[in-house]
Short mmCIF file of C-alpha atoms in Angstrom, two decimals:
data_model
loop_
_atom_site.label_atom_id
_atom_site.label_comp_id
_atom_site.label_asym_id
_atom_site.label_seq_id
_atom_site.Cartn_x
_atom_site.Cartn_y
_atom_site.Cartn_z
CA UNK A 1 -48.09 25.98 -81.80
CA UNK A 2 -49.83 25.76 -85.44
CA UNK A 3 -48.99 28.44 -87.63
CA UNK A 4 -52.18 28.39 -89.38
CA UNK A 5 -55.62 30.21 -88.60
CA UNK A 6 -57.33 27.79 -86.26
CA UNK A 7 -55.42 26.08 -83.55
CA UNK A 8 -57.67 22.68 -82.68
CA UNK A 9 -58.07 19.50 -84.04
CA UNK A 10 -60.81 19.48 -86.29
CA UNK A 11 -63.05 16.58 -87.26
CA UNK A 12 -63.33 18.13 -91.17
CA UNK A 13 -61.88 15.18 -93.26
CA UNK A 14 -58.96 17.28 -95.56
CA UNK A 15 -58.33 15.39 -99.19
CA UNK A 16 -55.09 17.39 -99.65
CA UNK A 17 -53.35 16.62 -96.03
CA UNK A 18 -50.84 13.80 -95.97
CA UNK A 19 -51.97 10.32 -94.57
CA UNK A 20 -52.54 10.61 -91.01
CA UNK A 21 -50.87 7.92 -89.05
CA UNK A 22 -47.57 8.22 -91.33
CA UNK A 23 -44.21 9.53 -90.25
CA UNK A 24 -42.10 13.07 -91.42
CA UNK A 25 -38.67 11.88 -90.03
CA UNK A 26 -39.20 10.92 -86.28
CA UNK A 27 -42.55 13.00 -86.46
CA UNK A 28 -45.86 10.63 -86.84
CA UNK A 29 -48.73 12.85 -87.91
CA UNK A 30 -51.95 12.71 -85.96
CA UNK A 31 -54.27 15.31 -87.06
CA UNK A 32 -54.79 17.76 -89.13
CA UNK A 33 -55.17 21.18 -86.67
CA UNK A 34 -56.30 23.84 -89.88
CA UNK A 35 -55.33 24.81 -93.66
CA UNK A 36 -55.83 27.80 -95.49
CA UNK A 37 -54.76 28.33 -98.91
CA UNK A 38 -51.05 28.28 -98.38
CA UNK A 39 -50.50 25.59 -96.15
CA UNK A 40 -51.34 22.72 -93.83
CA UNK A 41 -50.34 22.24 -90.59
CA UNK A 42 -50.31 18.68 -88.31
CA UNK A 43 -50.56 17.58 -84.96
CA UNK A 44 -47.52 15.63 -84.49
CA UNK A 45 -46.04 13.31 -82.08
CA UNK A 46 -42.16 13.59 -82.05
CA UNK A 47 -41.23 9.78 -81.54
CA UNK A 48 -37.69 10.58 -80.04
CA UNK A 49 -38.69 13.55 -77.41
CA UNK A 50 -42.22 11.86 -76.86
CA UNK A 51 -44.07 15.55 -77.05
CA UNK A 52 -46.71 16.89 -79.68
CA UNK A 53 -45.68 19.50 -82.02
CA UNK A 54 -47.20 21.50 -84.94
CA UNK A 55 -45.43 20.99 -88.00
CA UNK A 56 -46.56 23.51 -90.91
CA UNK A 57 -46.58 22.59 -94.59
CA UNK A 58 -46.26 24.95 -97.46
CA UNK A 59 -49.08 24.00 -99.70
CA UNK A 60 -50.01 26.82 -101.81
CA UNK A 61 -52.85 24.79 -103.24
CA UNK A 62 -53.49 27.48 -106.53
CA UNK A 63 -49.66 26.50 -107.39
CA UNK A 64 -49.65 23.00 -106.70
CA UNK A 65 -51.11 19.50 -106.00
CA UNK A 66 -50.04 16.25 -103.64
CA UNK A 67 -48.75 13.77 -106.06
CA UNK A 68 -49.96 9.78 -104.98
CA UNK A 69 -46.49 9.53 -103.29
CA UNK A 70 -47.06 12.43 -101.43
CA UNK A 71 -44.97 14.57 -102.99
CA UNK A 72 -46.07 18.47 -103.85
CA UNK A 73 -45.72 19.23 -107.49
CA UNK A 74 -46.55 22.51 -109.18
CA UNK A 75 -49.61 22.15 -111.51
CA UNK A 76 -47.62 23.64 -114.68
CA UNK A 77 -44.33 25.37 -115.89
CA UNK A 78 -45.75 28.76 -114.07
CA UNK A 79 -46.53 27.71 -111.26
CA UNK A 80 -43.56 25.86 -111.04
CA UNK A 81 -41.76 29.17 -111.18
CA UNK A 82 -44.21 30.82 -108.37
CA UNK A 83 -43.81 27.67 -106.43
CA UNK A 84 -40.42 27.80 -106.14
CA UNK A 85 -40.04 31.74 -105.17
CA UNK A 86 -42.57 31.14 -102.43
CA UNK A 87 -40.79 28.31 -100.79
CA UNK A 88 -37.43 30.02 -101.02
CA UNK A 89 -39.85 33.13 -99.24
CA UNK A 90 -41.19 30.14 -96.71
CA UNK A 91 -37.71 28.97 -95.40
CA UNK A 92 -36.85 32.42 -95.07
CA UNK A 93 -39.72 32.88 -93.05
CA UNK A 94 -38.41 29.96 -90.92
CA UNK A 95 -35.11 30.88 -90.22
CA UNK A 96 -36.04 34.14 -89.40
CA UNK A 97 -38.68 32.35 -86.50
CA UNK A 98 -36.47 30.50 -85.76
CA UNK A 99 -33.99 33.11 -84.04
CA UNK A 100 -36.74 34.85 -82.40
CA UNK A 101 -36.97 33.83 -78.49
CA UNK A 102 -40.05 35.98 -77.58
CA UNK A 103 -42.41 34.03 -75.61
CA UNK A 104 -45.32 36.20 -77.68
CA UNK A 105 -44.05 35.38 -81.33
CA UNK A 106 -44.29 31.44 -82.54
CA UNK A 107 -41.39 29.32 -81.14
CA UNK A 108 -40.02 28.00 -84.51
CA UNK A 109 -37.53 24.93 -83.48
CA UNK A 110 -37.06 24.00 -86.86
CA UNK A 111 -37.32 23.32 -90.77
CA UNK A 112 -36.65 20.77 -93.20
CA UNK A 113 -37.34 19.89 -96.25
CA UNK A 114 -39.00 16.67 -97.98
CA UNK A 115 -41.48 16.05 -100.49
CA UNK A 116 -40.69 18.63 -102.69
CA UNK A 117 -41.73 21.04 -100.25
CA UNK A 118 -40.43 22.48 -96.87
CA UNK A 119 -42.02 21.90 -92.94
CA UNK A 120 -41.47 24.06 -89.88
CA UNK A 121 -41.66 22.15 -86.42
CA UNK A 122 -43.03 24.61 -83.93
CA UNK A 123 -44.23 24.37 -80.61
CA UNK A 124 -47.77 22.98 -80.16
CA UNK A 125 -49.70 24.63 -77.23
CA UNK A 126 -53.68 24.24 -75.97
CA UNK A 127 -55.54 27.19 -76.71
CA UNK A 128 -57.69 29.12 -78.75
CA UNK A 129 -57.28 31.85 -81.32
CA UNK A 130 -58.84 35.05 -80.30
CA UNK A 131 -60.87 35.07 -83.10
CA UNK A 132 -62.33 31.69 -81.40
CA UNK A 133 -62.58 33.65 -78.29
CA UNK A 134 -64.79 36.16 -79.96
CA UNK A 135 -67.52 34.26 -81.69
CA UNK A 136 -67.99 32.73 -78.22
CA UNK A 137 -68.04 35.93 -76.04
CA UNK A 138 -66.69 39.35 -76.03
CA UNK A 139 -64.16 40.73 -74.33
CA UNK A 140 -63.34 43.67 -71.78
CA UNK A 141 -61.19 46.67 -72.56
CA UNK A 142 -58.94 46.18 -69.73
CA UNK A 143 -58.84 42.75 -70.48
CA UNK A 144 -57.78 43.03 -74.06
CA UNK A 145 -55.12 45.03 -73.61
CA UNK A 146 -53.25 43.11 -70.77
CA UNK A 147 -53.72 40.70 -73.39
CA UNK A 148 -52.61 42.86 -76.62
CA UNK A 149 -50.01 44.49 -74.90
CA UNK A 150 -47.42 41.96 -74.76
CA UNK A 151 -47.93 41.13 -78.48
CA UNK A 152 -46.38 44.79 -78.98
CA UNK A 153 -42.96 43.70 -77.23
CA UNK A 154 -42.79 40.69 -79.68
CA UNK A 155 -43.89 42.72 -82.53
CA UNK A 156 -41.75 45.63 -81.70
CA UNK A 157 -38.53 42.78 -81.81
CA UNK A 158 -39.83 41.52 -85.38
CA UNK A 159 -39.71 44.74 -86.58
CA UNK A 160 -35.98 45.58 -85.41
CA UNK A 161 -34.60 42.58 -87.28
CA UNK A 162 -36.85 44.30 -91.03
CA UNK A 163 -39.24 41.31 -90.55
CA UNK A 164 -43.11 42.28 -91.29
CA UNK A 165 -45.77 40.06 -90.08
CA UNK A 166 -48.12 41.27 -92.55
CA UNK A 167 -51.22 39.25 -91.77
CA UNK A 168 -51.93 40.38 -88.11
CA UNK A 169 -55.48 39.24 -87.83
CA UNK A 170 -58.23 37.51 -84.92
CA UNK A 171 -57.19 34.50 -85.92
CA UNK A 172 -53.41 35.29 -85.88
CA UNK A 173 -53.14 35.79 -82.32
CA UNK A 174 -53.46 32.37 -80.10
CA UNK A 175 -54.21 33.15 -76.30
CA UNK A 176 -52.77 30.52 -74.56
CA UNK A 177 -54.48 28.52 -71.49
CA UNK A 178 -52.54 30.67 -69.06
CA UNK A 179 -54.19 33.55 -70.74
CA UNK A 180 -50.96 34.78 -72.72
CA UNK A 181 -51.04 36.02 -76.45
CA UNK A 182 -48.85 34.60 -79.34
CA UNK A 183 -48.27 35.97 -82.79
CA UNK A 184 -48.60 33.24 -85.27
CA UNK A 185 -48.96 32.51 -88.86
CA UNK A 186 -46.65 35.49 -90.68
CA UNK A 187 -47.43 36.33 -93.54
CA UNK A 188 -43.87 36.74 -95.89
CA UNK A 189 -44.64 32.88 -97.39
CA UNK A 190 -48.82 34.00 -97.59
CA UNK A 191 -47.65 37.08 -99.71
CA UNK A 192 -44.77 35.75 -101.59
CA UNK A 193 -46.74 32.47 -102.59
CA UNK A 194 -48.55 34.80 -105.04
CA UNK A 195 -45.55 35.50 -106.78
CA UNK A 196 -44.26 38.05 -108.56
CA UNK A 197 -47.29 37.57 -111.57
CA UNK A 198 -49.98 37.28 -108.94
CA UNK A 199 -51.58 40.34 -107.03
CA UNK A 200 -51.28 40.67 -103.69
CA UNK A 201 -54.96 41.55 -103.18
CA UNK A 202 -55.73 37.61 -103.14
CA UNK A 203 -53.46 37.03 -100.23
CA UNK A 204 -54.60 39.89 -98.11
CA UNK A 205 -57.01 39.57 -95.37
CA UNK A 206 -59.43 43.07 -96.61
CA UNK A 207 -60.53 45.17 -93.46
CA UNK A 208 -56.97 43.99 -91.72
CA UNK A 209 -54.77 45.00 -94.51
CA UNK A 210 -54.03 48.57 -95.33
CA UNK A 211 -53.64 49.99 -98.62
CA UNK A 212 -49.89 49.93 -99.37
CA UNK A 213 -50.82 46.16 -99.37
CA UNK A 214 -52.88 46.33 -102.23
CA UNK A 215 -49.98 47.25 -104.41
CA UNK A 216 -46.63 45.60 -105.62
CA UNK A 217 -44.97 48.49 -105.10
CA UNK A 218 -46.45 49.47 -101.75
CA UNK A 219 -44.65 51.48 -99.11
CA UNK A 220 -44.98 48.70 -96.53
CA UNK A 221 -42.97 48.65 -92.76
CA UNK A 222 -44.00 48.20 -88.97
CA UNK A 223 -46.12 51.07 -89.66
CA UNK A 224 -48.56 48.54 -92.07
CA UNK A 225 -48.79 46.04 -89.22
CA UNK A 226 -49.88 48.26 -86.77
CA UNK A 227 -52.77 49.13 -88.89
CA UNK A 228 -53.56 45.65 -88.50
CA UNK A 229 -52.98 45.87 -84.67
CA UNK A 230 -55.52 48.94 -85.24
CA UNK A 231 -57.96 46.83 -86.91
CA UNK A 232 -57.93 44.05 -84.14
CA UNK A 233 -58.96 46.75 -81.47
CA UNK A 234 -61.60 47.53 -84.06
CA UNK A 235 -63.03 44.67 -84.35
CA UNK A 236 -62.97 43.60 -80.38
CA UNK A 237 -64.68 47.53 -79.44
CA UNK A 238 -67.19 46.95 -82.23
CA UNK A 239 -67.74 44.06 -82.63
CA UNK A 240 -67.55 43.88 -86.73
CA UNK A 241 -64.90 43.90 -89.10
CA UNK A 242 -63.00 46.53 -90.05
CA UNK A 243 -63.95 48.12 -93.52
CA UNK A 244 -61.92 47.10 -96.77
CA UNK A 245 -59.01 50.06 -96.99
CA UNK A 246 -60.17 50.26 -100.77
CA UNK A 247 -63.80 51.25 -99.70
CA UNK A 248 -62.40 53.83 -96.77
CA UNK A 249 -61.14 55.90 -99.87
CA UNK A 250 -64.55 56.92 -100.97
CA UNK A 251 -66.86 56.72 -97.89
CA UNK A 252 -64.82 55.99 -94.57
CA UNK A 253 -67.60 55.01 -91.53
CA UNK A 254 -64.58 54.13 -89.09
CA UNK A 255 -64.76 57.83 -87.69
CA UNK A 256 -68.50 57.54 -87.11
CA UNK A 257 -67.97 54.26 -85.60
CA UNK A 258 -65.86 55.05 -82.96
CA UNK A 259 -67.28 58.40 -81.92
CA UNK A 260 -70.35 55.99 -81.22
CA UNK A 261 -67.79 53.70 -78.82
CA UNK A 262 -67.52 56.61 -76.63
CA UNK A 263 -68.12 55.91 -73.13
CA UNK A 264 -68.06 52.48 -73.74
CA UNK A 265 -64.14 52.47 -74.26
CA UNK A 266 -61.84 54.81 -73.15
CA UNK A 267 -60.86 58.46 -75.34
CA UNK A 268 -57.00 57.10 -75.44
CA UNK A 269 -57.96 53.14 -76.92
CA UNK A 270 -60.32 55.41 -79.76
CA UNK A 271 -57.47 57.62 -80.03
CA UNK A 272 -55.16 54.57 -80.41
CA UNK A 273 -57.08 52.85 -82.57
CA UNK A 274 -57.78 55.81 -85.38
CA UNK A 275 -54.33 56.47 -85.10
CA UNK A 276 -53.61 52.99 -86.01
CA UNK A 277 -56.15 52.97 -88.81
CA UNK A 278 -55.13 56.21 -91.02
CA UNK A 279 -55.08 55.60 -94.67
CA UNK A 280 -51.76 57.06 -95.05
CA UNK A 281 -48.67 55.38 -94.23
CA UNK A 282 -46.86 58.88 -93.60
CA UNK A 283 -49.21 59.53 -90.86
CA UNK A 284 -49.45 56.55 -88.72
CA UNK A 285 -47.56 55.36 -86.19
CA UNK A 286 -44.24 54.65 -88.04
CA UNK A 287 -43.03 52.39 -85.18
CA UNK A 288 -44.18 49.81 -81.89
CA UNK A 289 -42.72 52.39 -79.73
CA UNK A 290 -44.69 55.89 -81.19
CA UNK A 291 -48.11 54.01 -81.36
CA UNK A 292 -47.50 53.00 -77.72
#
């Protein structure tokens, strides 16, 4: 299971990735399956279990730089500071995986560090993310939610331990080949790689994000991720994007929109889904269970 966006082996040649062929402990990378801007994640062949694995890499590649030994190294004194508070924010973001046994939320097995930075070891499954799934085709109603619905149950236990996903996305939910959905790729390490100096509207995902993510100081709970759960639906019924939060404030089409998806999907998914996608915090769903 990879913890970033896209979940195959791609042929894309990546000049940041470590040497493919060489070992992390007992692991022996042997692709690269994605990167995004705050990490790298391998295809990896555990040596002692004889099984692939994903292991993820923090690599916030604004803060920092692979060093000819392979080492990370912050790019200045700054960063250095940054760095550091997001990798602290990155094995907490492990650990907290780690103790979560929810066959929808990514199996963390474990984390170490090396390199100057630190690696999670995660279950590596076949699949494709469902944002895969939708450039190819679209999807039913009835299907997506036999497929959504589970993700609520995993979601709903995040939430009871005061973990946030915070990136909930297309291309954060993996559908197995058995047809099951997984959570992956949270988003504490994405938001805390910023830093404290950087805003958070750089590590967002706009359309998916609501506005208390836009600010430091934003009123943020399970009630944020279900507006991304909100914008998901969105996306699958329409078949575009949710609009950026920010532009909703002065001309909102998302009311428009899905008065025109009527009697293609049913009054309580439209229902569902403007619930999910109110602007203020204090109004949605303030929990898995109410939205359900």
């Amino acid at each position: 299971m990879t913890g970033c966006e896209e979940m195959l082996a791609e042929p894309a040649t990546y000049r940041n990735a470590l040497t493919l062929g060489s070992t992390l402990l007992e692991y022996r990378l042997d692709s690269v399956l994605g990167a995004g801007g705050f990490g790298m994640t391998y295809l990896a062949w555990d040596v002692n279990l004889e099984k692939h694995v994903a292991i993820k890499e923090y690599l916030p590649g604004e803060l920092a730089v692979r060093a000819l030994d392979g080492s990370i190294v912050p790019v200045n004194t700054e960063s250095e500071y940054n760095y550091k508070w997001g990798l602290e924010r990155f094995v907490q973001e492990a650990r907290t995986l780690a103790k979560f046994k929810h066959p929808n939320i990514v199996r963390v097995n474990r984390y170490f560090e090396v390199n100057g930075t630190s690696y999670m070891v995660m279950d590596y499954e076949d699949g494709n993310s469902l944002h895969q799934m939708l450039v190819k085709a679209t999807l039913e109603e009835g299907a997506l939610l036999q497929m959504l619905r589970p993700l609520l149950d995993g979601l709903r236990a995040v939430h009871h331990t005061g973990f946030l996903h915070r990136d909930i996305k297309p291309s954060n939910i993996f559908i197995r080949g058995d047809g099951n959905a997984v959570l992956i790729d949270f988003g504490s390490a994405r938001q805390a790689a910023g830093g404290p100096t950087k805003t958070l509207t750089s590590v967002l995902t706009p359309g998916f994000a609501p506005l208390e993510q836009y600010s430091g100081d934003g009123h943020q709970g399970p009630w944020t991720d279900i507006y991304a759960m909100g914008g998901v639906l969105y996306r699958v019924f329409s078949g575009e994007n949710p609009p950026d939060a920010v532009s909703r404030l002065r001309n909102d089409p998302v009311p428009a929109k899905l008065a025109a998806l009527r009697g293609h999907v049913s009054g309580a998914s439209l229902q569902a889904v403007q619930w999910a996608l109110v602007l203020d915090e204090k109004s949605r769903p303030q929990n898995v269970d109410e939205w359900r």
